[in-house]
Amino acid sequence: MFTTRPAAQPGKFKRRAATAVPEVSRRATPGPGGANVGAVKASPEAQLRLLELADLDAELGRLDQRRRSLPEAAQLELVNARMGELRDGIVMADTELSDLAREQTRAERDVEQVRSRIDRDRSRLDGGQVSAARELENLQSEVQSLLRRQSDLEEIVLDAMERGEAAEGRREALGTEQATAGEQAAELTTRRDAALEEIGEQAAKAEARRTTVAADVPADVLTLYDKLRAQQGVGAAMLRRGRCEGCHLSLHTVDLNQIRAAAPDEVVRCEECRRILVRTADSGL
Ligand SMILES: [Zn+2]
């Protein structure tokens, strides 16, 4: 069983500077066997393996972070979003083009009708078929009105043609941009997939190495390590010159003395961050 820290002792867990004077009196009653020494045991070699494990886990974490923040993936998302806008824009432009084409055709047909009506009226006038002055006047007036109507309709045809040309230009620009975006998306996909593959290969190597290293660590120590890692990201840290490399705080003399007194196969913990502390020749004990 692992020793747990008493809950309500304000100030006890206050972080302290590496150079702070040890507060020997901060623990009223040291627990049996000392607060830093847990019940799990592992040979010094197996404990050193924990540091390798921590390095590998850090590497796996970095690889995972890289995998989730690939710039190619972010760029691809932007390009795909733009492609979606372009698709919508092209559908709208195509609809506009066919509307304008219909409008133009209708106006051209109307022009034709008016023109043939004018022709008919003129041939009646020219053929001398109309003799009554009143009827003649009416017919001439109708021709005048039809000519105005023809001119209006020709304006409509012209306007539809001009708008059609402008829409054609916009449609073409959208198509060009779509083609470019498509090429970009393909290139980004290739680059993203290559990066993912490389990360995957590195992760697989690290995983394989981790399996080998973990096999050298006793199961209960590994369970503790994994639990600590899940809680705070790093499960084990080196004790270097009296300092925990996990939380970067110097240990109090009382804690260092406890660790000094602990057998080499005792798994000791940092009083501050609770990580497993691994002793090396450089630990300053
Ligand atoms: Zn620590």
Short mmCIF file of C-alpha atoms and ligand atoms in Angstrom, two decimals, residues 244 247 270 273, ligand 1:
data_model
loop_
_atom_site.label_atom_id
_atom_site.label_comp_id
_atom_site.label_asym_id
_atom_site.label_seq_id
_atom_site.Cartn_x
_atom_site.Cartn_y
_atom_site.Cartn_z
CA CYS A 244 13.37 15.79 -8.11
CA CYS A 247 8.76 18.71 -10.19
CA CYS A 270 8.91 12.45 -4.27
CA CYS A 273 4.85 15.46 -6.73
ZN ZN B 1 8.90 15.71 -7.48
#
